[in-house]
mmCIF file of N, CA and C in Angstrom:
data_model
loop_
_atom_site.group_PDB
_atom_site.id
_atom_site.type_symbol
_atom_site.label_atom_id
_atom_site.label_comp_id
_atom_site.label_asym_id
_atom_site.label_seq_id
_atom_site.Cartn_x
_atom_site.Cartn_y
_atom_site.Cartn_z
ATOM 1 N N MET A 15 0.892 -1.010 -0.287
ATOM 2 C CA MET A 15 0.176 0.119 0.019
ATOM 3 C C MET A 15 0.898 1.499 0.151
ATOM 4 N N ALA A 16 0.771 1.554 1.084
ATOM 5 C CA ALA A 16 1.494 3.274 1.398
ATOM 6 C C ALA A 16 3.203 3.039 0.981
ATOM 7 N N THR A 17 3.509 2.095 1.480
ATOM 8 C CA THR A 17 5.062 1.813 1.509
ATOM 9 C C THR A 17 5.155 1.213 0.260
ATOM 10 N N ASN A 18 5.005 0.521 -0.845
ATOM 11 C CA ASN A 18 4.816 0.275 -2.251
ATOM 12 C C ASN A 18 4.476 1.554 -3.143
ATOM 13 N N ASN A 19 3.521 2.254 -2.851
ATOM 14 C CA ASN A 19 3.572 3.432 -3.434
ATOM 15 C C ASN A 19 4.845 4.366 -3.399
ATOM 16 N N VAL A 20 5.208 4.639 -2.016
ATOM 17 C CA VAL A 20 6.502 5.558 -1.688
ATOM 18 C C VAL A 20 8.037 4.798 -2.314
ATOM 19 N N ASN A 21 8.065 3.672 -2.275
ATOM 20 C CA ASN A 21 9.469 3.438 -2.888
ATOM 21 C C ASN A 21 9.152 2.492 -3.885
ATOM 22 N N GLN A 22 8.285 3.014 -4.973
ATOM 23 C CA GLN A 22 8.065 2.593 -6.531
ATOM 24 C C GLN A 22 8.605 3.589 -7.165
ATOM 25 N N ALA A 23 9.960 3.087 -7.797
ATOM 26 C CA ALA A 23 11.097 4.048 -8.568
ATOM 27 C C ALA A 23 10.862 3.980 -10.104
ATOM 28 N N PRO A 24 10.751 5.334 -10.625
ATOM 29 C CA PRO A 24 10.809 5.504 -11.772
ATOM 30 C C PRO A 24 11.517 4.182 -13.087
ATOM 31 N N ASP A 25 11.461 3.639 -13.951
ATOM 32 C CA ASP A 25 12.057 2.494 -14.841
ATOM 33 C C ASP A 25 13.180 3.342 -15.464
ATOM 34 N N CYS A 26 12.911 4.414 -15.696
ATOM 35 C CA CYS A 26 14.232 5.305 -16.555
ATOM 36 C C CYS A 26 15.036 6.221 -15.859
ATOM 37 N N ASP A 27 15.891 6.620 -16.199
ATOM 38 C CA ASP A 27 17.006 7.278 -15.628
ATOM 39 C C ASP A 27 16.526 8.840 -15.515
ATOM 40 N N GLU A 28 15.231 9.056 -15.348
ATOM 41 C CA GLU A 28 14.923 10.569 -15.386
ATOM 42 C C GLU A 28 14.873 10.982 -14.164
ATOM 43 N N HIS A 29 15.020 12.285 -14.013
ATOM 44 C CA HIS A 29 15.401 12.775 -12.139
ATOM 45 C C HIS A 29 14.036 12.430 -11.566
ATOM 46 N N LEU A 30 13.894 12.365 -10.365
ATOM 47 C CA LEU A 30 12.934 12.233 -9.680
ATOM 48 C C LEU A 30 12.108 13.842 -9.462
ATOM 49 N N ASP A 31 10.911 13.341 -9.831
ATOM 50 C CA ASP A 31 10.131 14.212 -9.640
ATOM 51 C C ASP A 31 9.651 14.071 -8.368
ATOM 52 N N LEU A 32 9.810 15.225 -7.327
ATOM 53 C CA LEU A 32 9.219 15.138 -6.076
ATOM 54 C C LEU A 32 7.807 15.364 -5.910
ATOM 55 N N HIS A 33 7.165 16.526 -6.722
ATOM 56 C CA HIS A 33 5.747 16.336 -6.838
ATOM 57 C C HIS A 33 5.068 15.117 -7.488
ATOM 58 N N ASP A 34 5.609 14.599 -8.341
ATOM 59 C CA ASP A 34 4.702 13.098 -8.821
ATOM 60 C C ASP A 34 4.826 12.103 -8.007
ATOM 61 N N ALA A 35 6.076 12.066 -7.173
ATOM 62 C CA ALA A 35 5.890 11.196 -5.989
ATOM 63 C C ALA A 35 5.148 11.114 -5.074
ATOM 64 N N TYR A 36 4.873 12.828 -4.729
ATOM 65 C CA TYR A 36 3.933 12.797 -3.460
ATOM 66 C C TYR A 36 2.356 12.907 -3.862
ATOM 67 N N GLN A 37 2.026 12.986 -5.469
ATOM 68 C CA GLN A 37 0.855 12.783 -5.777
ATOM 69 C C GLN A 37 0.617 11.109 -6.019
ATOM 70 N N MET A 38 1.942 10.300 -6.366
ATOM 71 C CA MET A 38 1.543 9.173 -6.180
ATOM 72 C C MET A 38 1.049 8.421 -4.617
ATOM 73 N N ALA A 39 1.633 9.279 -3.964
ATOM 74 C CA ALA A 39 2.121 8.509 -2.288
ATOM 75 C C ALA A 39 0.255 9.325 -1.730
ATOM 76 N N GLN A 40 -0.358 9.918 -2.198
ATOM 77 C CA GLN A 40 -1.435 10.756 -1.654
ATOM 78 C C GLN A 40 -2.336 9.665 -1.940
ATOM 79 N N GLY A 41 -2.482 8.208 -2.804
ATOM 80 C CA GLY A 41 -3.572 7.441 -2.841
ATOM 81 C C GLY A 41 -2.923 6.085 -2.139
ATOM 82 N N VAL A 42 -2.676 6.289 -0.897
ATOM 83 C CA VAL A 42 -2.250 5.131 -0.169
ATOM 84 C C VAL A 42 -3.056 4.077 0.289
ATOM 85 N N GLY A 43 -4.286 3.930 -0.222
ATOM 86 C CA GLY A 43 -5.212 3.143 0.051
ATOM 87 C C GLY A 43 -6.150 2.587 1.160
ATOM 88 N N PHE A 44 -6.315 3.716 1.838
ATOM 89 C CA PHE A 44 -6.880 4.025 3.282
ATOM 90 C C PHE A 44 -8.149 4.600 2.748
ATOM 91 N N GLU A 45 -9.286 3.847 2.809
ATOM 92 C CA GLU A 45 -10.915 4.407 2.212
ATOM 93 C C GLU A 45 -11.627 4.672 2.997
ATOM 94 N N HIS A 46 -11.616 4.032 4.358
ATOM 95 C CA HIS A 46 -12.314 4.444 5.756
ATOM 96 C C HIS A 46 -11.807 5.137 6.677
ATOM 97 N N ASP A 47 -11.990 5.153 7.800
ATOM 98 C CA ASP A 47 -11.780 6.069 9.130
ATOM 99 C C ASP A 47 -11.269 4.589 9.544
ATOM 100 N N LEU A 48 -10.025 4.918 10.279
ATOM 101 C CA LEU A 48 -9.761 4.009 11.079
ATOM 102 C C LEU A 48 -9.912 3.886 12.728
ATOM 103 N N ASN A 49 -10.384 2.592 12.997
ATOM 104 C CA ASN A 49 -10.224 2.472 14.936
ATOM 105 C C ASN A 49 -9.284 2.486 15.409
ATOM 106 N N LEU A 50 -8.489 3.510 16.126
ATOM 107 C CA LEU A 50 -7.103 3.354 16.772
ATOM 108 C C LEU A 50 -7.663 3.092 18.421
ATOM 109 N N LYS A 51 -7.097 1.568 18.959
ATOM 110 C CA LYS A 51 -6.954 1.390 20.343
ATOM 111 C C LYS A 51 -5.931 2.161 20.867
ATOM 112 N N ASN A 52 -5.969 2.609 22.417
ATOM 113 C CA ASN A 52 -5.404 3.116 22.936
ATOM 114 C C ASN A 52 -3.740 3.091 22.906
ATOM 115 N N GLN A 53 -3.670 1.793 22.763
ATOM 116 C CA GLN A 53 -2.161 1.529 22.847
ATOM 117 C C GLN A 53 -1.473 1.555 21.390
ATOM 118 N N ASN A 54 -2.438 1.235 20.465
ATOM 119 C CA ASN A 54 -2.068 1.957 18.985
ATOM 120 C C ASN A 54 -1.819 3.499 18.416
ATOM 121 N N VAL A 55 -2.468 4.250 19.630
ATOM 122 C CA VAL A 55 -2.047 5.664 19.371
ATOM 123 C C VAL A 55 -0.676 6.093 20.259
ATOM 124 N N LYS A 56 -0.820 5.318 21.393
ATOM 125 C CA LYS A 56 0.636 5.429 22.149
ATOM 126 C C LYS A 56 1.726 5.008 21.203
ATOM 127 N N ASP A 57 1.630 4.159 20.807
ATOM 128 C CA ASP A 57 2.545 3.359 19.916
ATOM 129 C C ASP A 57 3.097 4.395 19.218
ATOM 130 N N LEU A 58 2.251 4.953 17.938
ATOM 131 C CA LEU A 58 2.433 5.759 16.697
ATOM 132 C C LEU A 58 2.915 6.884 17.194
ATOM 133 N N ALA A 59 2.395 7.302 18.458
ATOM 134 C CA ALA A 59 2.806 8.959 18.853
ATOM 135 C C ALA A 59 4.318 8.675 19.494
ATOM 136 N N ALA A 60 4.834 7.782 19.991
ATOM 137 C CA ALA A 60 5.694 7.191 20.399
ATOM 138 C C ALA A 60 7.303 7.614 19.726
ATOM 139 N N ARG A 61 6.507 6.597 18.376
ATOM 140 C CA ARG A 61 7.653 6.905 17.001
ATOM 141 C C ARG A 61 7.597 8.188 16.261
ATOM 142 N N LEU A 62 6.449 8.717 16.032
ATOM 143 C CA LEU A 62 6.274 10.084 15.778
ATOM 144 C C LEU A 62 7.069 10.972 16.333
ATOM 145 N N ASN A 63 6.816 11.088 17.644
ATOM 146 C CA ASN A 63 8.161 11.871 18.610
ATOM 147 C C ASN A 63 9.341 11.680 18.625
ATOM 148 N N GLY A 64 9.809 10.166 18.429
ATOM 149 C CA GLY A 64 11.044 9.886 17.777
ATOM 150 C C GLY A 64 11.763 10.573 16.678
ATOM 151 N N ILE A 65 10.692 10.599 15.547
ATOM 152 C CA ILE A 65 10.983 11.214 14.505
ATOM 153 C C ILE A 65 11.511 12.565 14.995
ATOM 154 N N SER A 66 10.575 13.086 15.748
ATOM 155 C CA SER A 66 10.567 14.651 15.859
ATOM 156 C C SER A 66 11.919 15.042 16.409
ATOM 157 N N CYS A 67 12.390 14.224 17.415
ATOM 158 C CA CYS A 67 13.434 14.307 18.362
ATOM 159 C C CYS A 67 14.782 14.233 17.705
ATOM 160 N N ILE A 68 14.977 13.374 16.484
ATOM 161 C CA ILE A 68 15.991 12.836 15.499
ATOM 162 C C ILE A 68 16.199 13.889 14.886
ATOM 163 N N THR A 69 15.066 14.742 14.599
ATOM 164 C CA THR A 69 15.093 15.770 13.432
ATOM 165 C C THR A 69 15.596 17.184 13.942
ATOM 166 N N ALA A 70 15.367 17.287 15.516
ATOM 167 C CA ALA A 70 15.976 18.193 15.851
ATOM 168 C C ALA A 70 17.057 18.079 15.799
ATOM 169 N N VAL A 71 17.898 17.013 16.704
ATOM 170 C CA VAL A 71 19.228 16.510 16.628
ATOM 171 C C VAL A 71 19.970 16.875 15.286
ATOM 172 N N LEU A 72 19.229 16.451 14.093
ATOM 173 C CA LEU A 72 19.748 16.404 12.546
ATOM 174 C C LEU A 72 20.191 18.114 12.112
ATOM 175 N N MET A 73 18.859 19.220 12.864
ATOM 176 C CA MET A 73 18.751 20.098 12.392
ATOM 177 C C MET A 73 19.983 20.974 12.860
ATOM 178 N N THR A 74 20.634 20.667 14.520
ATOM 179 C CA THR A 74 21.586 21.275 15.216
ATOM 180 C C THR A 74 22.798 21.204 14.368
ATOM 181 N N ASP A 75 22.795 20.106 13.511
ATOM 182 C CA ASP A 75 24.358 20.025 12.668
ATOM 183 C C ASP A 75 24.242 21.111 11.851
ATOM 184 N N GLU A 76 23.627 21.761 11.599
ATOM 185 C CA GLU A 76 23.421 23.317 10.788
ATOM 186 C C GLU A 76 23.858 24.162 11.685
ATOM 187 N N LEU A 77 24.141 23.897 12.950
ATOM 188 C CA LEU A 77 24.884 25.154 13.585
ATOM 189 C C LEU A 77 26.009 24.899 13.991
ATOM 190 N N ASP A 78 26.695 24.985 15.116
ATOM 191 C CA ASP A 78 28.180 24.230 14.906
ATOM 192 C C ASP A 78 28.042 23.165 15.790
ATOM 193 N N VAL A 79 27.571 22.149 15.369
ATOM 194 C CA VAL A 79 27.796 20.854 15.975
ATOM 195 C C VAL A 79 28.125 20.015 14.642
ATOM 196 N N ASP A 80 28.858 19.241 14.708
ATOM 197 C CA ASP A 80 29.419 18.297 13.702
ATOM 198 C C ASP A 80 28.843 16.929 14.133
ATOM 199 N N LEU A 81 28.148 16.178 13.714
ATOM 200 C CA LEU A 81 27.603 14.928 13.788
ATOM 201 C C LEU A 81 28.371 14.122 13.646
ATOM 202 N N GLY A 82 29.127 14.023 11.950
ATOM 203 C CA GLY A 82 29.989 13.266 11.508
ATOM 204 C C GLY A 82 29.077 12.173 10.960
ATOM 205 N N GLY A 83 29.552 11.626 9.904
ATOM 206 C CA GLY A 83 29.074 11.120 8.636
ATOM 207 C C GLY A 83 28.204 9.800 9.201
ATOM 208 N N PHE A 84 28.677 8.994 10.245
ATOM 209 C CA PHE A 84 28.444 7.814 10.941
ATOM 210 C C PHE A 84 27.099 8.025 11.772
ATOM 211 N N ILE A 85 27.387 9.149 12.481
ATOM 212 C CA ILE A 85 26.127 9.799 13.571
ATOM 213 C C ILE A 85 24.917 10.107 12.637
ATOM 214 N N ARG A 86 25.313 10.918 11.690
ATOM 215 C CA ARG A 86 24.063 11.820 10.576
ATOM 216 C C ARG A 86 23.528 10.357 9.928
ATOM 217 N N GLY A 87 24.362 9.452 9.532
ATOM 218 C CA GLY A 87 23.545 8.060 8.866
ATOM 219 C C GLY A 87 22.857 7.375 9.431
ATOM 220 N N GLY A 88 23.076 6.948 10.600
ATOM 221 C CA GLY A 88 22.260 6.389 11.771
ATOM 222 C C GLY A 88 21.282 7.064 11.947
ATOM 223 N N LEU A 89 20.916 8.473 12.133
ATOM 224 C CA LEU A 89 19.938 8.887 12.639
ATOM 225 C C LEU A 89 18.989 9.187 11.682
ATOM 226 N N VAL A 90 19.328 9.329 10.329
ATOM 227 C CA VAL A 90 18.629 9.324 9.244
ATOM 228 C C VAL A 90 18.069 7.955 8.879
ATOM 229 N N GLY A 91 19.017 7.122 8.899
ATOM 230 C CA GLY A 91 18.520 5.619 9.360
ATOM 231 C C GLY A 91 17.279 5.403 9.919
ATOM 232 N N ALA A 92 17.542 5.949 11.505
ATOM 233 C CA ALA A 92 16.724 5.769 12.506
ATOM 234 C C ALA A 92 15.188 6.362 12.215
ATOM 235 N N VAL A 93 15.309 7.825 11.056
ATOM 236 C CA VAL A 93 14.020 7.934 11.309
ATOM 237 C C VAL A 93 13.023 7.612 10.024
ATOM 238 N N HIS A 94 14.147 7.083 9.002
ATOM 239 C CA HIS A 94 13.111 6.234 7.758
ATOM 240 C C HIS A 94 12.768 5.132 8.398
ATOM 241 N N ALA A 95 13.529 4.023 9.377
ATOM 242 C CA ALA A 95 12.655 3.318 9.892
ATOM 243 C C ALA A 95 11.511 3.160 11.158
ATOM 244 N N LEU A 96 11.301 4.590 11.647
ATOM 245 C CA LEU A 96 10.497 4.924 12.296
ATOM 246 C C LEU A 96 8.999 5.197 11.472
ATOM 247 N N ALA A 97 9.440 5.759 10.617
ATOM 248 C CA ALA A 97 8.307 6.236 9.618
ATOM 249 C C ALA A 97 8.062 5.045 8.995
ATOM 250 N N ASN A 98 8.470 4.205 8.384
ATOM 251 C CA ASN A 98 8.294 2.855 7.739
ATOM 252 C C ASN A 98 7.513 2.184 9.020
ATOM 253 N N ASP A 99 7.617 2.313 10.301
ATOM 254 C CA ASP A 99 7.396 1.370 11.064
ATOM 255 C C ASP A 99 5.618 1.936 11.394
ATOM 256 N N CYS A 100 5.554 3.301 11.613
ATOM 257 C CA CYS A 100 4.308 4.012 11.752
ATOM 258 C C CYS A 100 3.442 3.511 10.373
ATOM 259 N N THR A 101 4.122 3.364 9.390
ATOM 260 C CA THR A 101 3.248 3.162 8.118
ATOM 261 C C THR A 101 2.661 1.680 8.021
ATOM 262 N N ARG A 102 3.532 0.696 8.226
ATOM 263 C CA ARG A 102 3.412 -0.241 8.727
ATOM 264 C C ARG A 102 2.158 -0.879 9.660
ATOM 265 N N ALA A 103 2.228 -0.253 10.989
ATOM 266 C CA ALA A 103 0.991 -0.534 11.466
ATOM 267 C C ALA A 103 -0.024 0.280 11.112
ATOM 268 N N LEU A 104 -0.079 1.579 10.696
ATOM 269 C CA LEU A 104 -1.672 1.710 9.976
ATOM 270 C C LEU A 104 -2.007 0.733 9.186
ATOM 271 N N GLU A 105 -0.865 0.472 8.155
ATOM 272 C CA GLU A 105 -1.941 -0.650 7.118
ATOM 273 C C GLU A 105 -1.907 -2.070 7.675
ATOM 274 N N GLU A 106 -1.281 -2.471 8.932
ATOM 275 C CA GLU A 106 -2.123 -3.376 9.342
ATOM 276 C C GLU A 106 -2.869 -3.256 9.998
ATOM 277 N N ILE A 107 -3.708 -2.211 10.943
ATOM 278 C CA ILE A 107 -4.731 -1.980 11.321
ATOM 279 C C ILE A 107 -5.585 -1.807 10.380
ATOM 280 N N ASP A 108 -5.633 -1.535 8.930
ATOM 281 C CA ASP A 108 -6.367 -1.202 7.946
ATOM 282 C C ASP A 108 -6.688 -2.219 7.372
ATOM 283 N N MET A 109 -6.011 -3.482 7.283
ATOM 284 C CA MET A 109 -6.126 -4.550 6.871
ATOM 285 C C MET A 109 -7.097 -5.221 7.485
ATOM 286 N N ARG A 110 -6.587 -5.141 9.026
ATOM 287 C CA ARG A 110 -7.724 -6.037 9.868
ATOM 288 C C ARG A 110 -9.452 -5.467 9.673
ATOM 289 N N GLN A 111 -9.252 -3.986 9.708
ATOM 290 C CA GLN A 111 -10.448 -3.602 9.756
ATOM 291 C C GLN A 111 -11.155 -3.868 8.441
ATOM 292 N N LYS A 112 -10.539 -3.957 7.499
ATOM 293 C CA LYS A 112 -11.358 -4.481 6.151
ATOM 294 C C LYS A 112 -11.900 -5.736 6.564
ATOM 295 N N LYS A 113 -11.066 -6.561 6.883
ATOM 296 C CA LYS A 113 -11.016 -7.971 6.900
ATOM 297 C C LYS A 113 -12.748 -7.857 7.922
ATOM 298 N N GLU A 114 -12.702 -7.299 8.934
ATOM 299 C CA GLU A 114 -13.959 -7.389 9.870
ATOM 300 C C GLU A 114 -15.056 -6.717 9.375
ATOM 301 N N ARG A 115 -14.791 -5.567 8.466
ATOM 302 C CA ARG A 115 -15.924 -5.160 7.412
ATOM 303 C C ARG A 115 -16.636 -6.338 6.488
ATOM 304 N N GLN A 116 -15.799 -7.051 6.087
ATOM 305 C CA GLN A 116 -15.875 -7.666 4.921
ATOM 306 C C GLN A 116 -16.763 -9.003 5.764
ATOM 307 N N ALA A 117 -16.316 -9.626 6.817
ATOM 308 C CA ALA A 117 -16.812 -10.645 7.466
ATOM 309 C C ALA A 117 -18.490 -10.041 8.347
ATOM 310 N N ALA A 118 -18.338 -8.915 8.627
ATOM 311 C CA ALA A 118 -19.997 -8.681 9.182
ATOM 312 C C ALA A 118 -20.968 -8.588 8.167
#
C-alpha cells in the first residue's frame, strides 16, 4: 500500500520528480476511518515523537555541531525505520478492519 507507493521508482533514468512522488503517495489505500485502540495511538505517538526528536538533533548540525557521517547516517536511518514502522502499523490496522467489515 503506502510503502509500495512511496518506494516505487521510475524505470527510466529521469530525475526524481518530488511532486509526482507526492501525488502517487496520496493514494495510499486508506478508504475508511480507522478505529485506533489506545495502545496503537501510544505506539504511533512514541514513534512520531522519536522522529521529531531525531530531526531536532539533525538540525543542530547546521549550527556549530558536527555530527559526523556515521551519526548522521544512523539518525537518518532511524527516522526512515520509524516512519516505515508507523506506515506498516497503520496498514496492518487498516487490513484487519477491512477483513472485519467484510466478515460482518
